[in-house]
Short mmCIF file of C-alpha atoms and ligand atoms in Angstrom, two decimals:
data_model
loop_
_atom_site.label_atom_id
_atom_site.label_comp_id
_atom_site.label_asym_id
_atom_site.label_seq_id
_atom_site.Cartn_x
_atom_site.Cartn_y
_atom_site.Cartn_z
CA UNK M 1 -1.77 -20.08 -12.94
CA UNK M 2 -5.19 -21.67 -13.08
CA UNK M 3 -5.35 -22.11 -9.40
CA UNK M 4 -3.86 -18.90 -8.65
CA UNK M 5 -6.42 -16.85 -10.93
CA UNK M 6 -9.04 -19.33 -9.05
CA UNK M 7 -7.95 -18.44 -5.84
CA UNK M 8 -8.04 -14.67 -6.76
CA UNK M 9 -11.27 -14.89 -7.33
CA UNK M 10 -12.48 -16.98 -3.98
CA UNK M 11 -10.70 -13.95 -2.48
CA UNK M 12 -12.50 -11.56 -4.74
CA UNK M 13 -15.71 -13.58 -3.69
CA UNK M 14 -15.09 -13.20 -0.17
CA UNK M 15 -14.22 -9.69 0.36
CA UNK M 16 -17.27 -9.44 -1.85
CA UNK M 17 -19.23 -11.69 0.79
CA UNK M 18 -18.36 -9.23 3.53
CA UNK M 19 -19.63 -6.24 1.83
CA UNK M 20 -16.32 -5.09 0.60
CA UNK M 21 -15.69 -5.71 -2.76
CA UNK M 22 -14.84 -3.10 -5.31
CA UNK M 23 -18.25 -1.87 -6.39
CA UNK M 24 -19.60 -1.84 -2.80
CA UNK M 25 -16.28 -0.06 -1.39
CA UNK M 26 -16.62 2.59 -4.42
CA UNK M 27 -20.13 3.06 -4.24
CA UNK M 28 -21.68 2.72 -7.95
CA UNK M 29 -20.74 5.83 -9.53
CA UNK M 30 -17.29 4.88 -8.64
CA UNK M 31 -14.87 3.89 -11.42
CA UNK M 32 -11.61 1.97 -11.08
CA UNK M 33 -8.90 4.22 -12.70
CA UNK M 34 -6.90 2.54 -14.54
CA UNK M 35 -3.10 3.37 -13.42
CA UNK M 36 -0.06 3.74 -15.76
CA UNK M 37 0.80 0.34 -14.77
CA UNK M 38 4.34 -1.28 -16.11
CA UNK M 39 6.13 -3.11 -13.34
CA UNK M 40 9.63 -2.38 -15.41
CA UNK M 41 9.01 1.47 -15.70
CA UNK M 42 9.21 1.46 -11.49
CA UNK M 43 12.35 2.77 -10.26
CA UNK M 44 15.02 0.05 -9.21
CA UNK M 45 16.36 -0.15 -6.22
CA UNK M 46 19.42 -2.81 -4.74
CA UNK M 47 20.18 -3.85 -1.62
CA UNK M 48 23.65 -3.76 -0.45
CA UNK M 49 25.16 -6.27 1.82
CA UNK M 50 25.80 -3.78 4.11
CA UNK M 51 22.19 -2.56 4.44
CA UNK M 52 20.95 -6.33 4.58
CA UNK M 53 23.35 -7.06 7.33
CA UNK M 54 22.92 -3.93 9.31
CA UNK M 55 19.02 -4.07 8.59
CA UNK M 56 18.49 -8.05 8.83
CA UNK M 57 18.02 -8.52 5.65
CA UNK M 58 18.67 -12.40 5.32
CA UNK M 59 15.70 -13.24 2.81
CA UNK M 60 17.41 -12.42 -0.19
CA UNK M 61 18.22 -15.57 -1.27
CA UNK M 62 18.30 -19.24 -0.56
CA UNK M 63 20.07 -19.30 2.97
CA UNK M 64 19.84 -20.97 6.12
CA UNK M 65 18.97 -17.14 7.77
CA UNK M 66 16.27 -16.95 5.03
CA UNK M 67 15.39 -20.59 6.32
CA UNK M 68 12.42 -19.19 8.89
CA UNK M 69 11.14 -16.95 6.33
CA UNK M 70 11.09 -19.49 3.65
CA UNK M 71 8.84 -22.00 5.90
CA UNK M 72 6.52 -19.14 6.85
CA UNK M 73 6.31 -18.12 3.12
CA UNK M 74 5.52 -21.52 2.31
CA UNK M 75 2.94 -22.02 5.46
CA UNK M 76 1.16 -18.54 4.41
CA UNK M 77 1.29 -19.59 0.71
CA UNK M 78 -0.43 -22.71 1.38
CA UNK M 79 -3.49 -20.92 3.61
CA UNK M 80 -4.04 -17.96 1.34
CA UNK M 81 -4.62 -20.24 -1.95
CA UNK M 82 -6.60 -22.95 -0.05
CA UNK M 83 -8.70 -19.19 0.94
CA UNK M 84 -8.62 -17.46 -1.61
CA UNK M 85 -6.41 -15.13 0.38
CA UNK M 86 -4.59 -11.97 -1.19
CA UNK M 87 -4.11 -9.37 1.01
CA UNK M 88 -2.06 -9.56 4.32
CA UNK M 89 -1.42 -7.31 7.24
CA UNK M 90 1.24 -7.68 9.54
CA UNK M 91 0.91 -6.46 13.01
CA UNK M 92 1.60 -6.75 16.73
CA UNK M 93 0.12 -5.80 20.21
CA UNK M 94 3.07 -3.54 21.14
CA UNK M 95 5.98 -1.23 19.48
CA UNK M 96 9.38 -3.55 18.21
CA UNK M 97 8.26 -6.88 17.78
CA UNK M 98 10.05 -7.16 14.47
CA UNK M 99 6.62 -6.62 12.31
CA UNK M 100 8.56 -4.56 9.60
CA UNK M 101 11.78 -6.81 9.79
CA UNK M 102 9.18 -9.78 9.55
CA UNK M 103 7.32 -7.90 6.43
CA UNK M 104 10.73 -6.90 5.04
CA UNK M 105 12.09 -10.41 4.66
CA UNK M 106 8.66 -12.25 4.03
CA UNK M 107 8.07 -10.01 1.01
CA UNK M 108 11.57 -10.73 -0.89
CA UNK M 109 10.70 -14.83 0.47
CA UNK M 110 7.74 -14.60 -1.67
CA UNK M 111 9.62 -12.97 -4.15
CA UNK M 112 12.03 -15.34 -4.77
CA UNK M 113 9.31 -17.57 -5.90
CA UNK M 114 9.20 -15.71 -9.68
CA UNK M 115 5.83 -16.62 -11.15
CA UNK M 116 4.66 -14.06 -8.04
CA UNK M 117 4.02 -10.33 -7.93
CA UNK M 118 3.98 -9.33 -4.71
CA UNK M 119 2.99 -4.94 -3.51
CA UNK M 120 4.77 -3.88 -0.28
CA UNK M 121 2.88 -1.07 1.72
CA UNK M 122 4.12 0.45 4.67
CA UNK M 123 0.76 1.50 6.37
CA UNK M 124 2.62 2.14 9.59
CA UNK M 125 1.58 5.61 8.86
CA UNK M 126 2.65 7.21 12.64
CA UNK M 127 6.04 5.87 12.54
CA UNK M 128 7.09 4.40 8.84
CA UNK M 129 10.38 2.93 8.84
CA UNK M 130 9.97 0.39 5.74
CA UNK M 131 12.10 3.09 3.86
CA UNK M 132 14.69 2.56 6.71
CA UNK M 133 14.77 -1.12 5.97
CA UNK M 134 15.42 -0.50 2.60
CA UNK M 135 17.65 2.13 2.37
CA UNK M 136 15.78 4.01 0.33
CA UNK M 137 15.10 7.44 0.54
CA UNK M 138 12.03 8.98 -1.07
CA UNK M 139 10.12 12.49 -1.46
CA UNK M 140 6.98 11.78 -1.18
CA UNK M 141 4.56 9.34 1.44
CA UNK M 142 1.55 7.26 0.03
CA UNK M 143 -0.74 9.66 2.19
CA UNK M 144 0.51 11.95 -0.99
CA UNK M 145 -0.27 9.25 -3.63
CA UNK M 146 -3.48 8.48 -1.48
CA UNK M 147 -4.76 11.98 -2.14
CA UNK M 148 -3.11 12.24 -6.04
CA UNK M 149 -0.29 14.19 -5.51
CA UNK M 150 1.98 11.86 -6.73
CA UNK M 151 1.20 8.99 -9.24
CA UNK M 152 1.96 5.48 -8.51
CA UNK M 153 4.38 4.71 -11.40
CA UNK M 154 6.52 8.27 -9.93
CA UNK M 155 6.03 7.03 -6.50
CA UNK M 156 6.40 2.92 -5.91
CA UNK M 157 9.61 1.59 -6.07
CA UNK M 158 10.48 -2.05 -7.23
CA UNK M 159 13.17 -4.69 -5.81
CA UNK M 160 14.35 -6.89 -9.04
CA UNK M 161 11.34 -7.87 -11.02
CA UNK M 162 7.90 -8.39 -9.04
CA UNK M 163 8.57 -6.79 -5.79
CA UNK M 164 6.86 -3.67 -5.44
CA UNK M 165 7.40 -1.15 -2.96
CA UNK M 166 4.98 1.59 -1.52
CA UNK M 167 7.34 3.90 1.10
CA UNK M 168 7.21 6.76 3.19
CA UNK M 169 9.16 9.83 3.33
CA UNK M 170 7.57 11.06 6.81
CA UNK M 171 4.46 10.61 8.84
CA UNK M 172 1.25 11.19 8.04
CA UNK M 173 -0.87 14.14 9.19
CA UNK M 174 -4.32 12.26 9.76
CA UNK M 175 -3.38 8.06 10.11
CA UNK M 176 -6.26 7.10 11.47
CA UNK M 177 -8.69 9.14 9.25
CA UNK M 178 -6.56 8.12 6.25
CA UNK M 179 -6.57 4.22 6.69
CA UNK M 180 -10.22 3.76 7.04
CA UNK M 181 -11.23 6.44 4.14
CA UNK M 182 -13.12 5.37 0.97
CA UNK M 183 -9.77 7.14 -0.52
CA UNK M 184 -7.57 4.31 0.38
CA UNK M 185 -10.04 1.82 -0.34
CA UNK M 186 -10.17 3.37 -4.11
CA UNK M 187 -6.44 3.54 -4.05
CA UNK M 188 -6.47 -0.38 -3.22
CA UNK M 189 -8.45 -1.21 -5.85
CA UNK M 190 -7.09 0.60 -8.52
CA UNK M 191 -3.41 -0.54 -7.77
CA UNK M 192 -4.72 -4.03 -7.43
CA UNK M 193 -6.42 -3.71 -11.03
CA UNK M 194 -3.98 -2.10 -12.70
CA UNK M 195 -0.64 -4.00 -11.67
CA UNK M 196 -2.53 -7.39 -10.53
CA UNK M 197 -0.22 -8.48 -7.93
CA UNK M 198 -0.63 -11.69 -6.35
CA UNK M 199 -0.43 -10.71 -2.97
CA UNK M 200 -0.61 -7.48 -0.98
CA UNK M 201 1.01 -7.16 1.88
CA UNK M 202 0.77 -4.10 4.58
CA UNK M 203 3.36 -3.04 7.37
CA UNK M 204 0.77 -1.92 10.21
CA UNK M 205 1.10 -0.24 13.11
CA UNK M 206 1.26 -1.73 16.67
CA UNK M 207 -2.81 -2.97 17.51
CA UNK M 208 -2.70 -1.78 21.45
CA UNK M 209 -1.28 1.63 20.30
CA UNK M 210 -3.76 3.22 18.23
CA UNK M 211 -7.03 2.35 16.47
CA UNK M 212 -5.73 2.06 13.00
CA UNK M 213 -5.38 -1.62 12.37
CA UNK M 214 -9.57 -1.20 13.53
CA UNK M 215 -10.12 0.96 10.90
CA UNK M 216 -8.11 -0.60 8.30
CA UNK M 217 -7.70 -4.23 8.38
CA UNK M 218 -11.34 -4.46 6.24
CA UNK M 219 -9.49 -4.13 3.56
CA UNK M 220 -7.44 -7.10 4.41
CA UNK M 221 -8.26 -10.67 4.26
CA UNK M 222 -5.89 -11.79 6.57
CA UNK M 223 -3.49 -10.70 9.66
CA UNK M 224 -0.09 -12.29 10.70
CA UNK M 225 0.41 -11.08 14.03
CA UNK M 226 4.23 -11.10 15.84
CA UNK M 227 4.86 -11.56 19.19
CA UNK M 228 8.01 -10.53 20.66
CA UNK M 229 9.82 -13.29 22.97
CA UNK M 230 11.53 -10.93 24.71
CA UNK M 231 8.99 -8.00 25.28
CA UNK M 232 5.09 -10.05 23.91
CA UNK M 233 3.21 -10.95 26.76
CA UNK M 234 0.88 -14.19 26.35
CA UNK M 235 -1.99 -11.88 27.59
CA UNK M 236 -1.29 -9.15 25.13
CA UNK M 237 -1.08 -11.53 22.09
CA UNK M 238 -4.23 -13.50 23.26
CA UNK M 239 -5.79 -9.96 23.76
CA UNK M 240 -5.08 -9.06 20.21
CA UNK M 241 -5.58 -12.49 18.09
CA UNK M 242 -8.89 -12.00 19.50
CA UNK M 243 -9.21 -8.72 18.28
CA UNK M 244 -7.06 -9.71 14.97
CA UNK M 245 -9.83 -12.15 14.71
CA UNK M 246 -12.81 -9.98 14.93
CA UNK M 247 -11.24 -7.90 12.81
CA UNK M 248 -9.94 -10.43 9.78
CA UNK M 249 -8.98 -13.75 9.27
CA UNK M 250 -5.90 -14.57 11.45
CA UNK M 251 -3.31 -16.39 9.19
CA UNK M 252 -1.20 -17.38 12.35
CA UNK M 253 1.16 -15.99 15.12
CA UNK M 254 4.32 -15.59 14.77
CA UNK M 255 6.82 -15.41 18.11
CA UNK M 256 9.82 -13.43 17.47
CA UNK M 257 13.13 -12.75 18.78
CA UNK M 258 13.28 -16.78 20.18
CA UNK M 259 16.55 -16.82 21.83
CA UNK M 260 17.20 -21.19 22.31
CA UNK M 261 20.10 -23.42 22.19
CA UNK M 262 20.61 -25.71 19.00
CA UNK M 263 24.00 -27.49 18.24
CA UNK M 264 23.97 -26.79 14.62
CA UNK M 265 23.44 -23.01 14.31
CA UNK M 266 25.20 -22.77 17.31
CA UNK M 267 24.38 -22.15 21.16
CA UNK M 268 21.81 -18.91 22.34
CA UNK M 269 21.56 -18.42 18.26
CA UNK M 270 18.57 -15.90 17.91
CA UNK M 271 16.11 -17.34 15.87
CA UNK M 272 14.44 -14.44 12.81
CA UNK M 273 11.46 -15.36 13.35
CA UNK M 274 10.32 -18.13 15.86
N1 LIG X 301 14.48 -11.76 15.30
C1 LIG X 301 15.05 -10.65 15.75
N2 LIG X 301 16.01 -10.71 16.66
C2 LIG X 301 16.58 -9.59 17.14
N3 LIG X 301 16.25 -8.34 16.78
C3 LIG X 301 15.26 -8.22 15.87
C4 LIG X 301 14.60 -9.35 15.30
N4 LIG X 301 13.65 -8.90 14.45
C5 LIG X 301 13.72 -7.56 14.47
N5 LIG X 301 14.69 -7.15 15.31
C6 LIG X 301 15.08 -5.77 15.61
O1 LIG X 301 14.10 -5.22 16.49
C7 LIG X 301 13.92 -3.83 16.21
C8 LIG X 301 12.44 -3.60 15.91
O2 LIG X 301 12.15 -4.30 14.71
P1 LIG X 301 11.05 -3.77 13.70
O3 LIG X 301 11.25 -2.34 13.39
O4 LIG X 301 10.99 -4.74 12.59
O5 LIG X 301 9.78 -3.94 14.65
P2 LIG X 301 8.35 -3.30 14.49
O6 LIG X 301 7.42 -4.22 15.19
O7 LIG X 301 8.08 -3.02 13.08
O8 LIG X 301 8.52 -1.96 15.30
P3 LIG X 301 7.51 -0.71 15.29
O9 LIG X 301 6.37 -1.11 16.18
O10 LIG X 301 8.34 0.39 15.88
O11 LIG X 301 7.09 -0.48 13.89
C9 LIG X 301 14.81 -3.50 15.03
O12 LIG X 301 16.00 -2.95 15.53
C10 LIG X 301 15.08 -4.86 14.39
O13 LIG X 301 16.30 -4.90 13.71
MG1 LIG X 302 7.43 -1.31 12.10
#
């Protein structure tokens, strides 16, 4: 726990290095709120077998499907400590490369460790489909918790103890605007004080698609980005790990939808991720 509140800080230190800590992103009138903030008064939600399996959901538990997940949970673990690392985007150069699938299943990885609390986002604000994922149907979007219409604690979701879940109902009116306002940078920080998870982690949007990973990903600390095998090409992802890289620190590449040959799992198994 030592390390971890340790490396909290570094992280603190560093977004505070860049000119985007707390007090700098709030200006210094700005106040914190402090949120209702009990993980066990979030709604509950389960995941049927059904849903996993239709929605390839294999990081559950301990299994060799949850396998890939597991090592990059452990490889992205290991970099964000040695960091200070605490808040991670996922994204892509194009549409489908299995970013929310990736998120998804990284998410419940790191959940399975217990002494984490991990906060889900879907900031694929054009086109959110983490609620699809999840089978979970909600009223509201976090553009409306965002702008106060909806509180947190009514809003978030949570998957067994210390996975929580921000969703979308629909699509937001203003994306762009929205992920790079001092509103969602407030909104950040207050969730982050008040429920202290250990990691963040944000479903983005596509990078050659629109600019909102540019205007967002300064809230970040670091960017996983996932190439598809089938669909990726090696200019686009060297294209955008440049611009990941300008943007954030890149925590690594990830190539997706592998299709290879291996005796144990069987031949042309399709490898989640890899
Ligand atoms: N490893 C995989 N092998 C085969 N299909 C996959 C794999 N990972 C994800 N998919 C499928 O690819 C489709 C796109 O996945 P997903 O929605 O996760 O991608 P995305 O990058 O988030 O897409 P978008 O850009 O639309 O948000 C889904 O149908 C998903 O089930
Ligand atoms: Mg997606």
């Amino acid at each position: 726990m030592e390390r971890l509140e340790a490396a909290l800080e570094k992280a603190r230190e560093k977004r505070r290095e860049a000119g985007v800590d707390e007090k700098a992103i709030l200006g210094p009138e700005s106040r914190v709120p402090v949120l209702k903030s009990e993980w066990s008064d979030l709604t509950e939600i389960k995941i049927t077998s059904r849903v996993a399996r239709n929605n390839r959901i294999t990081a559950i538990s301990g299994n060799p499907l949850a396998g890939p997940y597991d090592m990059l949970r452990s490889r992205a673990l290991h970099i964000m400590h040695e960091h200070g690392w605490k808040r991670l985007a996922v994204t892509s150069p194009t549409v489908g490369c299995g970013k929310t699938t990736i998120a998804a299943n990284l998410a419940l990885s790191f959940a399975r460790q217990q002494d984490l609390k991990i906060i889900l986002f879907d900031f694929d604000l054009r086109r959110p489909s983490l609620h699809k994922v999840f089978a979970h149907r909600t009223d509201h979007s976090l553009s409306d918790v965002i702008d106060g219409k909806v509180s947190v604690a009514d809003h978030f979701v949570r998957y067994g103890e210390n996975l929580m879940l921000g969703l979308n109902a629909k699509a937001a009116k203003n994306p762009s605007e929205l992920l790079q306002s001092q509103r969602t940078k407030e909104f950040l920080a207050a969730i982050e004080a008040s429920y202290k998870p250990d990691i963040m982690m944000f479903d983005m949007p596509p990078m050659l698609v629109s600019d909102d990973n540019v205007g967002f990903l300064v809230n970040v600390d670091c960017g996983l980005l996932v190439g598809a095998a089938d669909g990726t090409t090696v200019k686009q992802l060297d294209l955008c790990e440049k611009e990941l890289a300008d943007l954030t620190n890149v925590l690594g590449v990830v190539l997706n939808k592998c299709r290879y040959s291996d005796s144990e799992l069987g031949y042309d198994y399709e490898a989640e991720p890899y």
